[in-house]
mmCIF file of C-alpha atoms and ligand atoms in Angstrom:
data_model
loop_
_atom_site.group_PDB
_atom_site.id
_atom_site.type_symbol
_atom_site.label_atom_id
_atom_site.label_comp_id
_atom_site.label_asym_id
_atom_site.label_seq_id
_atom_site.Cartn_x
_atom_site.Cartn_y
_atom_site.Cartn_z
ATOM 1 C CA MET A 1 97.014 55.475 125.672
ATOM 2 C CA LEU A 2 93.797 56.235 123.855
ATOM 3 C CA ILE A 3 94.598 56.640 120.162
ATOM 4 C CA THR A 4 93.351 60.011 118.939
ATOM 5 C CA ASP A 5 95.284 60.343 115.676
ATOM 6 C CA LYS A 6 92.614 60.189 112.925
ATOM 7 C CA HIS A 7 94.942 58.586 110.414
ATOM 8 C CA LYS A 8 95.889 55.835 112.844
ATOM 9 C CA ILE A 9 92.278 55.246 113.815
ATOM 10 C CA ASN A 10 91.321 54.687 110.178
ATOM 11 C CA GLU A 11 94.295 52.395 109.658
ATOM 12 C CA TYR A 12 93.453 50.378 112.771
ATOM 13 C CA TYR A 13 89.788 50.165 111.885
ATOM 14 C CA LYS A 14 90.650 48.785 108.486
ATOM 15 C CA ALA A 15 92.986 46.248 110.108
ATOM 16 C CA LEU A 16 90.169 45.277 112.465
ATOM 17 C CA VAL A 17 87.697 44.738 109.624
ATOM 18 C CA ASP A 18 90.307 42.785 107.629
ATOM 19 C CA ARG A 19 91.342 40.758 110.714
ATOM 20 C CA GLU A 20 94.977 41.614 110.094
ATOM 21 C CA GLN A 21 97.232 39.214 111.967
ATOM 22 C CA SER A 22 100.103 41.721 111.853
ATOM 23 C CA PHE A 23 98.153 44.135 114.068
ATOM 24 C CA VAL A 24 97.645 41.694 116.913
ATOM 25 C CA GLY A 25 99.080 43.286 120.050
ATOM 26 C CA ILE A 26 99.619 46.605 118.245
ATOM 27 C CA PHE A 27 96.241 47.926 119.292
ATOM 28 C CA PHE A 28 93.404 46.928 121.572
ATOM 29 C CA VAL A 29 89.976 47.964 120.413
ATOM 30 C CA GLY A 30 87.221 48.835 122.888
ATOM 31 C CA VAL A 31 83.672 48.267 121.700
ATOM 32 C CA LYS A 32 81.546 50.912 123.394
ATOM 33 C CA THR A 33 78.243 49.097 122.937
ATOM 34 C CA THR A 34 79.374 45.942 124.729
ATOM 35 C CA SER A 35 82.219 47.238 126.939
ATOM 36 C CA VAL A 36 84.555 44.472 125.791
ATOM 37 C CA PHE A 37 87.914 44.878 124.129
ATOM 38 C CA CYS A 38 89.356 42.806 121.303
ATOM 39 C CA ILE A 39 92.448 42.266 119.195
ATOM 40 C CA ALA A 40 92.556 42.776 115.429
ATOM 41 C CA THR A 41 91.792 39.175 114.504
ATOM 42 C CA CYS A 42 88.597 38.786 116.552
ATOM 43 C CA ARG A 43 86.053 36.526 114.805
ATOM 44 C CA ALA A 44 83.084 38.399 116.277
ATOM 45 C CA ARG A 45 80.960 40.571 114.011
ATOM 46 C CA LYS A 46 82.813 43.833 113.513
ATOM 47 C CA PRO A 47 81.378 46.890 115.228
ATOM 48 C CA LYS A 48 80.739 50.162 113.422
ATOM 49 C CA GLN A 49 83.608 52.596 113.492
ATOM 50 C CA GLU A 50 81.723 55.122 115.601
ATOM 51 C CA ASN A 51 81.313 52.493 118.300
ATOM 52 C CA VAL A 52 84.988 51.716 118.814
ATOM 53 C CA GLU A 53 88.031 53.308 120.362
ATOM 54 C CA PHE A 54 91.620 52.135 120.138
ATOM 55 C CA PHE A 55 94.199 51.779 122.886
ATOM 56 C CA SER A 56 97.904 51.173 122.660
ATOM 57 C CA SER A 57 97.999 48.824 125.629
ATOM 58 C CA PHE A 58 96.013 46.180 127.377
ATOM 59 C CA LYS A 59 96.032 48.150 130.632
ATOM 60 C CA ASP A 60 94.591 51.252 128.961
ATOM 61 C CA ALA A 61 91.627 49.230 127.755
ATOM 62 C CA LEU A 62 91.054 47.893 131.274
ATOM 63 C CA ASP A 63 91.488 51.349 132.796
ATOM 64 C CA ASN A 64 88.802 52.648 130.511
ATOM 65 C CA GLY A 65 86.274 50.138 131.688
ATOM 66 C CA TYR A 66 86.563 47.380 129.086
ATOM 67 C CA ARG A 67 86.695 43.662 129.770
ATOM 68 C CA PRO A 68 88.589 41.125 127.645
ATOM 69 C CA CYS A 69 86.446 39.641 124.845
ATOM 70 C CA LYS A 70 85.482 36.004 125.310
ATOM 71 C CA ILE A 71 85.876 35.238 121.620
ATOM 72 C CA CYS A 72 89.297 36.608 120.725
ATOM 73 C CA LYS A 73 90.666 36.497 124.277
ATOM 74 C CA PRO A 74 93.041 39.451 124.048
ATOM 75 C CA THR A 75 94.704 38.483 127.303
ATOM 76 C CA GLU A 76 95.814 35.158 125.939
ATOM 77 C CA ASN A 77 96.317 35.922 122.288
ATOM 78 C CA ALA A 78 97.887 39.376 122.127
ATOM 79 C CA ASN A 79 101.233 37.908 122.965
ATOM 80 C CA GLU A 80 102.436 34.375 123.237
ATOM 81 C CA THR A 81 101.007 33.350 126.586
ATOM 82 C CA PRO A 82 102.319 30.429 128.611
ATOM 83 C CA GLU A 83 99.741 27.810 129.510
ATOM 84 C CA GLN A 84 100.043 28.541 133.237
ATOM 85 C CA ILE A 85 99.157 32.159 132.632
ATOM 86 C CA GLU A 86 96.218 31.248 130.418
ATOM 87 C CA THR A 87 94.889 29.052 133.186
ATOM 88 C CA ALA A 88 95.348 31.831 135.749
ATOM 89 C CA ILE A 89 93.428 34.224 133.494
ATOM 90 C CA GLN A 90 90.689 31.691 132.903
ATOM 91 C CA LEU A 91 90.340 31.305 136.649
ATOM 92 C CA VAL A 92 89.559 35.013 136.972
ATOM 93 C CA LYS A 93 87.017 34.876 134.158
ATOM 94 C CA ASP A 94 85.286 31.822 135.599
ATOM 95 C CA ASN A 95 85.122 33.413 139.056
ATOM 96 C CA PRO A 96 84.699 37.107 138.355
ATOM 97 C CA LYS A 97 83.356 37.879 141.797
ATOM 98 C CA GLN A 98 86.049 36.140 143.834
ATOM 99 C CA LYS A 99 89.594 36.999 144.674
ATOM 100 C CA ILE A 100 91.960 34.301 143.473
ATOM 101 C CA LYS A 101 94.451 33.690 146.240
ATOM 102 C CA ASP A 102 98.007 32.481 145.833
ATOM 103 C CA TYR A 103 97.210 29.154 147.475
ATOM 104 C CA GLN A 104 94.457 28.513 144.921
ATOM 105 C CA LEU A 105 97.004 28.933 142.139
ATOM 106 C CA ARG A 106 99.430 26.623 143.895
ATOM 107 C CA GLU A 107 96.704 24.000 144.326
ATOM 108 C CA ILE A 108 96.490 23.622 140.579
ATOM 109 C CA GLY A 109 100.223 23.642 140.117
ATOM 110 C CA ILE A 110 100.702 27.284 139.139
ATOM 111 C CA SER A 111 103.432 29.396 140.658
ATOM 112 C CA PRO A 112 102.011 32.729 141.896
ATOM 113 C CA GLU A 113 105.449 34.311 141.482
ATOM 114 C CA VAL A 114 105.619 33.347 137.813
ATOM 115 C CA VAL A 115 102.135 34.747 137.244
ATOM 116 C CA ARG A 116 102.983 37.990 139.028
ATOM 117 C CA ARG A 117 106.174 38.475 137.075
ATOM 118 C CA TRP A 118 104.578 37.680 133.726
ATOM 119 C CA PHE A 119 101.735 40.125 134.248
ATOM 120 C CA LYS A 120 104.041 42.886 135.376
ATOM 121 C CA LYS A 121 106.322 42.395 132.398
ATOM 122 C CA ASN A 122 103.675 41.984 129.697
ATOM 123 C CA TYR A 123 100.822 44.166 130.890
ATOM 124 C CA GLY A 124 102.478 46.531 133.346
ATOM 125 C CA ILE A 125 100.080 45.480 136.092
ATOM 126 C CA THR A 126 100.028 42.733 138.689
ATOM 127 C CA TYR A 127 97.725 39.727 138.543
ATOM 128 C CA GLN A 128 95.961 41.201 141.587
ATOM 129 C CA THR A 129 95.368 44.476 139.788
ATOM 130 C CA PHE A 130 94.068 42.582 136.758
ATOM 131 C CA GLN A 131 91.597 40.725 138.972
ATOM 132 C CA ARG A 132 90.493 43.919 140.654
ATOM 133 C CA MET A 133 89.980 45.744 137.377
ATOM 134 C CA TYR A 134 88.129 42.774 135.925
ATOM 135 C CA ARG A 135 85.775 42.682 138.915
ATOM 136 C CA ILE A 136 85.196 46.417 139.014
ATOM 137 C CA ASN A 137 84.599 46.604 135.276
ATOM 138 C CA SER A 138 82.185 43.665 135.414
ATOM 139 C CA ALA A 139 80.342 45.256 138.307
ATOM 140 C CA PHE A 140 80.120 48.608 136.606
ATOM 141 C CA GLN A 141 78.871 46.930 133.453
ATOM 142 C CA GLU A 142 76.190 45.070 135.375
ATOM 143 C CA LEU A 143 75.091 48.336 136.888
ATOM 144 C CA LYS A 144 74.838 49.865 133.459
ATOM 145 C CA ASN A 145 72.900 46.908 132.100
ATOM 146 C CA GLY A 146 70.487 47.157 135.021
ATOM 147 C CA LYS A 147 69.794 50.646 133.821
ATOM 148 C CA ASN A 148 68.869 49.459 130.370
ATOM 149 C CA THR A 149 66.192 47.100 131.595
ATOM 150 C CA THR A 150 64.171 49.886 133.068
ATOM 151 C CA ASN A 151 63.177 53.233 131.708
ATOM 152 C CA THR A 152 61.574 54.479 134.845
ATOM 153 C CA ALA A 153 62.689 57.621 136.534
ATOM 154 C CA PHE A 154 66.151 57.472 135.105
ATOM 155 C CA ASP A 155 66.150 61.180 134.455
ATOM 156 C CA SER A 156 66.238 61.891 138.128
ATOM 157 C CA GLY A 157 69.284 59.666 138.376
ATOM 158 C CA TYR A 158 67.531 56.717 139.973
ATOM 159 C CA GLU A 159 67.108 53.390 138.307
ATOM 160 C CA SER A 160 66.194 49.787 138.839
ATOM 161 C CA LEU A 161 67.121 49.309 142.447
ATOM 162 C CA SER A 162 66.067 45.729 142.729
ATOM 163 C CA GLY A 163 68.068 44.270 139.858
ATOM 164 C CA PHE A 164 71.052 46.112 140.916
ATOM 165 C CA GLY A 165 70.860 45.469 144.571
ATOM 166 C CA TYR A 166 71.112 41.818 143.727
ATOM 167 C CA THR A 167 74.171 41.770 141.520
ATOM 168 C CA PHE A 168 75.897 44.483 143.414
ATOM 169 C CA LYS A 169 75.330 42.867 146.750
ATOM 170 C CA LYS A 170 77.404 39.921 145.636
ATOM 171 C CA ILE A 171 80.236 42.016 144.369
ATOM 172 C CA MET A 172 80.326 44.979 146.638
ATOM 173 C CA GLY A 173 78.952 43.679 149.897
ATOM 174 C CA ASN A 174 75.787 44.132 151.833
ATOM 175 C CA SER A 175 72.636 45.569 150.488
ATOM 176 C CA PRO A 176 70.678 47.852 152.800
ATOM 177 C CA LYS A 177 69.136 46.145 155.788
ATOM 178 C CA ASN A 178 65.944 48.036 155.489
ATOM 179 C CA SER A 179 64.518 49.113 152.179
ATOM 180 C CA GLU A 180 62.504 51.878 153.840
ATOM 181 C CA ASP A 181 65.431 54.082 154.717
ATOM 182 C CA LYS A 182 67.535 53.111 151.760
ATOM 183 C CA THR A 183 69.948 55.710 150.454
ATOM 184 C CA VAL A 184 71.053 55.760 146.845
ATOM 185 C CA ILE A 185 74.660 56.364 145.930
ATOM 186 C CA LEU A 186 75.048 57.280 142.287
ATOM 187 C CA ILE A 187 78.259 56.281 140.544
ATOM 188 C CA SER A 188 79.705 57.701 137.353
ATOM 189 C CA ARG A 189 82.997 57.508 135.492
ATOM 190 C CA HIS A 190 85.035 60.530 134.568
ATOM 191 C CA THR A 191 88.142 60.818 132.420
ATOM 192 C CA THR A 192 91.099 62.875 133.597
ATOM 193 C CA PRO A 193 94.577 63.428 132.154
ATOM 194 C CA ILE A 194 95.989 60.924 134.642
ATOM 195 C CA GLY A 195 93.392 58.194 134.272
ATOM 196 C CA PRO A 196 89.674 57.566 134.663
ATOM 197 C CA MET A 197 88.004 58.097 138.027
ATOM 198 C CA PHE A 198 84.806 57.005 139.716
ATOM 199 C CA ILE A 199 82.689 59.769 141.211
ATOM 200 C CA CYS A 200 79.936 58.881 143.672
ATOM 201 C CA ALA A 201 77.310 61.082 145.260
ATOM 202 C CA THR A 202 74.215 60.883 147.398
ATOM 203 C CA GLU A 203 71.499 63.504 147.183
ATOM 204 C CA ASN A 204 73.467 65.441 149.814
ATOM 205 C CA GLY A 205 76.810 65.647 148.060
ATOM 206 C CA ILE A 206 79.913 63.900 146.734
ATOM 207 C CA CYS A 207 80.993 60.875 148.770
ATOM 208 C CA LEU A 208 83.760 59.368 146.628
ATOM 209 C CA VAL A 209 86.290 60.440 144.010
ATOM 210 C CA GLU A 210 88.849 57.740 143.242
ATOM 211 C CA PHE A 211 90.968 56.444 140.386
ATOM 212 C CA VAL A 212 89.371 53.294 138.985
ATOM 213 C CA ASP A 213 92.506 51.221 139.545
ATOM 214 C CA ARG A 214 92.929 52.335 143.141
ATOM 215 C CA LYS A 215 93.804 49.631 145.609
ATOM 216 C CA MET A 216 91.100 48.897 148.191
ATOM 217 C CA LEU A 217 88.435 50.479 146.017
ATOM 218 C CA GLU A 218 85.994 47.650 146.667
ATOM 219 C CA THR A 219 86.539 48.070 150.398
ATOM 220 C CA GLU A 220 85.658 51.728 150.045
ATOM 221 C CA PHE A 221 82.496 50.842 148.148
ATOM 222 C CA LYS A 222 81.532 48.385 150.872
ATOM 223 C CA ASP A 223 82.290 50.902 153.623
ATOM 224 C CA LEU A 224 80.230 53.563 151.957
ATOM 225 C CA GLN A 225 77.288 51.228 151.462
ATOM 226 C CA ASN A 226 77.442 50.137 155.086
ATOM 227 C CA LYS A 227 77.971 53.571 156.587
ATOM 228 C CA LEU A 228 75.244 55.212 154.525
ATOM 229 C CA ASN A 229 72.967 52.152 154.465
ATOM 230 C CA ALA A 230 72.925 52.573 150.729
ATOM 231 C CA VAL A 231 72.940 50.868 147.369
ATOM 232 C CA ILE A 232 75.184 51.979 144.545
ATOM 233 C CA VAL A 233 73.588 52.553 141.161
ATOM 234 C CA THR A 234 74.934 54.148 138.008
ATOM 235 C CA GLY A 235 73.756 57.632 137.218
ATOM 236 C CA GLU A 236 74.443 61.303 137.704
ATOM 237 C CA ASN A 237 72.954 64.052 139.808
ATOM 238 C CA ASP A 238 73.757 67.764 140.095
ATOM 239 C CA HIS A 239 76.548 67.130 142.608
ATOM 240 C CA ILE A 240 78.284 64.751 140.206
ATOM 241 C CA LYS A 241 77.859 67.141 137.294
ATOM 242 C CA LEU A 242 79.333 69.988 139.323
ATOM 243 C CA ALA A 243 82.207 67.798 140.573
ATOM 244 C CA LYS A 244 83.063 66.820 136.981
ATOM 245 C CA LYS A 245 83.052 70.442 135.904
ATOM 246 C CA GLU A 246 85.230 71.531 138.809
ATOM 247 C CA LEU A 247 87.641 68.619 138.340
ATOM 248 C CA ASP A 248 88.020 69.513 134.653
ATOM 249 C CA GLU A 249 88.826 73.074 135.660
ATOM 250 C CA TYR A 250 91.288 71.824 138.249
ATOM 251 C CA PHE A 251 93.075 69.723 135.642
ATOM 252 C CA ASN A 252 93.069 72.661 133.214
ATOM 253 C CA GLY A 253 94.748 74.726 135.899
ATOM 254 C CA THR A 254 91.909 77.222 136.175
ATOM 255 C CA ARG A 255 90.498 76.057 139.520
ATOM 256 C CA LYS A 256 92.297 75.988 142.860
ATOM 257 C CA GLU A 257 89.414 75.426 145.247
ATOM 258 C CA PHE A 258 86.316 73.266 145.095
ATOM 259 C CA THR A 259 82.805 74.303 146.010
ATOM 260 C CA VAL A 260 80.974 71.009 145.560
ATOM 261 C CA LYS A 261 79.251 69.669 148.680
ATOM 262 C CA LEU A 262 80.833 66.648 150.380
ATOM 263 C CA VAL A 263 79.489 63.701 152.330
ATOM 264 C CA THR A 264 82.193 62.099 154.488
ATOM 265 C CA PRO A 265 80.900 59.413 156.810
ATOM 266 C CA GLY A 266 83.653 58.496 159.278
ATOM 267 C CA THR A 267 84.789 58.911 162.861
ATOM 268 C CA ASP A 268 85.088 62.344 164.488
ATOM 269 C CA PHE A 269 88.853 62.030 164.377
ATOM 270 C CA GLN A 270 88.855 61.175 160.671
ATOM 271 C CA ASN A 271 86.570 64.084 159.941
ATOM 272 C CA SER A 272 88.784 66.512 161.836
ATOM 273 C CA VAL A 273 91.774 65.273 159.817
ATOM 274 C CA TRP A 274 89.870 65.602 156.546
ATOM 275 C CA THR A 275 88.806 69.142 157.501
ATOM 276 C CA ILE A 276 92.407 70.161 158.143
ATOM 277 C CA LEU A 277 93.422 68.670 154.800
ATOM 278 C CA GLN A 278 91.065 71.065 153.069
ATOM 279 C CA ASP A 279 92.884 74.013 154.641
ATOM 280 C CA ILE A 280 96.180 73.187 152.917
ATOM 281 C CA PRO A 281 96.439 75.740 150.136
ATOM 282 C CA TYR A 282 96.743 74.743 146.491
ATOM 283 C CA GLY A 283 100.358 74.250 145.488
ATOM 284 C CA LYS A 284 101.558 73.807 149.091
ATOM 285 C CA THR A 285 102.545 70.691 150.982
ATOM 286 C CA VAL A 286 102.651 69.880 154.681
ATOM 287 C CA SER A 287 104.052 66.961 156.675
ATOM 288 C CA TYR A 288 102.081 64.499 158.772
ATOM 289 C CA GLN A 289 103.848 66.045 161.736
ATOM 290 C CA THR A 290 102.495 69.519 160.969
ATOM 291 C CA GLN A 291 99.061 68.082 160.403
ATOM 292 C CA ALA A 292 99.159 66.360 163.800
ATOM 293 C CA GLU A 293 100.316 69.571 165.488
ATOM 294 C CA LYS A 294 97.418 71.445 163.947
ATOM 295 C CA LEU A 295 95.131 68.949 165.639
ATOM 296 C CA ASN A 296 96.895 69.785 168.921
ATOM 297 C CA ASN A 297 97.982 66.201 169.044
ATOM 298 C CA ALA A 298 101.627 66.165 168.003
ATOM 299 C CA LYS A 299 101.992 62.476 168.742
ATOM 300 C CA ALA A 300 99.132 61.325 166.551
ATOM 301 C CA ILE A 301 101.233 61.147 163.385
ATOM 302 C CA ARG A 302 100.313 57.582 162.605
ATOM 303 C CA ALA A 303 96.634 58.097 163.256
ATOM 304 C CA VAL A 304 96.733 61.148 161.030
ATOM 305 C CA ALA A 305 98.432 59.209 158.249
ATOM 306 C CA SER A 306 95.832 56.479 158.565
ATOM 307 C CA ALA A 307 92.950 58.955 158.412
ATOM 308 C CA ASN A 308 94.523 60.506 155.307
ATOM 309 C CA GLY A 309 94.666 57.049 153.799
ATOM 310 C CA HIS A 310 90.965 56.587 154.450
ATOM 311 C CA ASN A 311 90.039 59.740 152.582
ATOM 312 C CA ARG A 312 87.637 58.666 149.822
ATOM 313 C CA ILE A 313 87.434 62.009 148.076
ATOM 314 C CA SER A 314 90.727 62.349 146.212
ATOM 315 C CA ILE A 315 91.906 65.695 144.907
ATOM 316 C CA ILE A 316 88.933 67.612 146.362
ATOM 317 C CA ILE A 317 90.085 66.652 149.856
ATOM 318 C CA PRO A 318 93.757 67.065 148.951
ATOM 319 C CA CYS A 319 95.514 64.277 150.825
ATOM 320 C CA HIS A 320 98.102 64.372 148.037
ATOM 321 C CA ARG A 321 99.437 67.579 149.640
ATOM 322 C CA VAL A 322 100.762 65.683 152.641
ATOM 323 C CA ILE A 323 104.314 64.395 152.371
ATOM 324 C CA GLY A 324 106.901 62.867 154.677
ATOM 325 C CA LYS A 325 108.860 65.076 157.054
ATOM 326 C CA ASP A 326 111.973 64.795 154.902
ATOM 327 C CA GLY A 327 110.025 65.915 151.839
ATOM 328 C CA LYS A 328 109.690 62.366 150.556
ATOM 329 C CA MET A 329 106.619 61.263 148.666
ATOM 330 C CA THR A 330 104.718 58.845 150.825
ATOM 331 C CA GLY A 331 101.979 56.410 149.947
ATOM 332 C CA TYR A 332 98.998 57.465 147.884
ATOM 333 C CA GLY A 333 95.929 55.392 147.093
ATOM 334 C CA GLY A 334 96.040 56.375 143.439
ATOM 335 C CA GLY A 335 99.779 55.607 143.264
ATOM 336 C CA ILE A 336 102.901 57.671 143.917
ATOM 337 C CA GLU A 337 103.233 58.673 140.260
ATOM 338 C CA ARG A 338 99.843 60.375 140.344
ATOM 339 C CA LYS A 339 100.692 62.139 143.593
ATOM 340 C CA LYS A 340 103.849 63.526 141.980
ATOM 341 C CA TRP A 341 101.890 64.593 138.922
ATOM 342 C CA LEU A 342 99.307 66.448 141.018
ATOM 343 C CA LEU A 343 101.927 68.277 143.084
ATOM 344 C CA GLU A 344 103.915 69.288 140.007
ATOM 345 C CA HIS A 345 100.735 70.382 138.265
ATOM 346 C CA GLU A 346 99.787 72.615 141.201
ATOM 347 C CA GLU A 347 103.298 73.995 141.528
ATOM 348 C CA LYS A 348 103.372 74.936 137.857
ATOM 349 C CA LYS A 349 99.972 76.586 137.933
ATOM 350 C CA SER A 350 100.629 78.531 141.112
ATOM 351 C CA ALA A 351 104.092 79.832 140.198
ATOM 352 C CA PRO A 352 104.105 83.615 140.302
ATOM 353 C CA TYR A 353 105.034 85.451 137.134
ATOM 354 C CA GLN A 354 108.771 85.809 137.047
ATOM 355 C CA LEU A 355 110.011 89.296 136.460
ATOM 356 C CA LYS A 356 113.320 89.199 134.739
ATOM 357 C CA ILE A 357 115.609 91.934 135.933
ATOM 358 C CA TYR A 358 118.746 92.599 133.985
HETATM 359 ZN ZN1 ZN B 1 86.931 39.873 120.411
#
C-alpha cells in the first residue's frame, strides 16, 4: 500500500534520514527521481522529502514502477535472506533482460522450489513475477531516460526513437523492419484503485490497457509491435488522456460506457469476439457459451475463451464480464481477485434504488 498518512510519512522520512535500523522492512521508500526503492538504512545520499513515497510492502514498490536499489539491496536486506535466494536475486539483476529458467538455478545448485516458496511467503509474489516486474520496470525506466536525452518534439508525444528502438528492441522484441512506415505506440502508466496499469495508444486510438503485473505482458508488447510494425516510446497523446479520464470515471462509478477510440489488431474471429464483448452491458455477466451462441457458433467455446484471453484492452473491452457456465470466476489476465473486484464494483454501482415498503 502507498502510505498516505501525513504523520506516518514524516515519521518514516525522519527514520530514512537517520538510517534507523528498526525501520528496516517496515517501509520501502521509492525515490521518484531515480525510480529505485530503498530500505531505511540505505547509505546513498538521502533524497528530498518531496521526491519520495513510502510503501508498506516490497511488492507495492515494484508495482509502482520502482526497482530495488543497488546500494541497500532491499530484496536481500529487508528480511533475513538465505544465501540461495540472494544468489537467485543477483542473477536477475545481472541479467535483467533474460528470463531465468529453473534449470539455470539448478545448474548453480539452487532449488527452484525453495526460491518459489520463499518469494511467495516473503514478498507475496513468485520469483517469475519478480523477474517480470524487474524487466518491465527496467524497460520502462530506459524509455523514460531516453526521453530525457532529447528535448525535441516531446510535446507532440514523440521522442528519441533511435535510442529507444535500441534498448527496447532487446527487451521487447523486434524493432520495425522499415523505418519509413514506422508507427509509434505511446506508453504511459496510470494508477487505479486496484493497481497501476499501462495504457498504450497509436495516433488512431488506444491499443492496450493492462495491469503492470499482468502475465504475458511482454508477449503483448511484442505482438503489438509486430502487428503494427511499431516502436513503443513513453509519452501521452489525446487518446491516452481521454482513456485516463474515462477510466477514472469508471473507477469512481460515474461512467458505464467508454467512448475512447480503439485499435485492435488481430484476426477477424478475434475482432468479432471483442466486438461482442463490448455489447455486454455494465454490471452484467455472460458465459462463454452465450458468447459463442451470439457468434452463431455454439461449439466455438474454447476459441471464444482464447480470443477473450487475447484481449489487450482490459476494462474498456470488458472481458471480465465473461464467466463460466456455472457462474464460476474463470481466468483473468489481471488475476481473479481483480476480476471479482470489477464485477462487484459494477454490481454495486448499477444496483437500482431500493424502495422500502412497510
Ligand atoms: Zn538504497
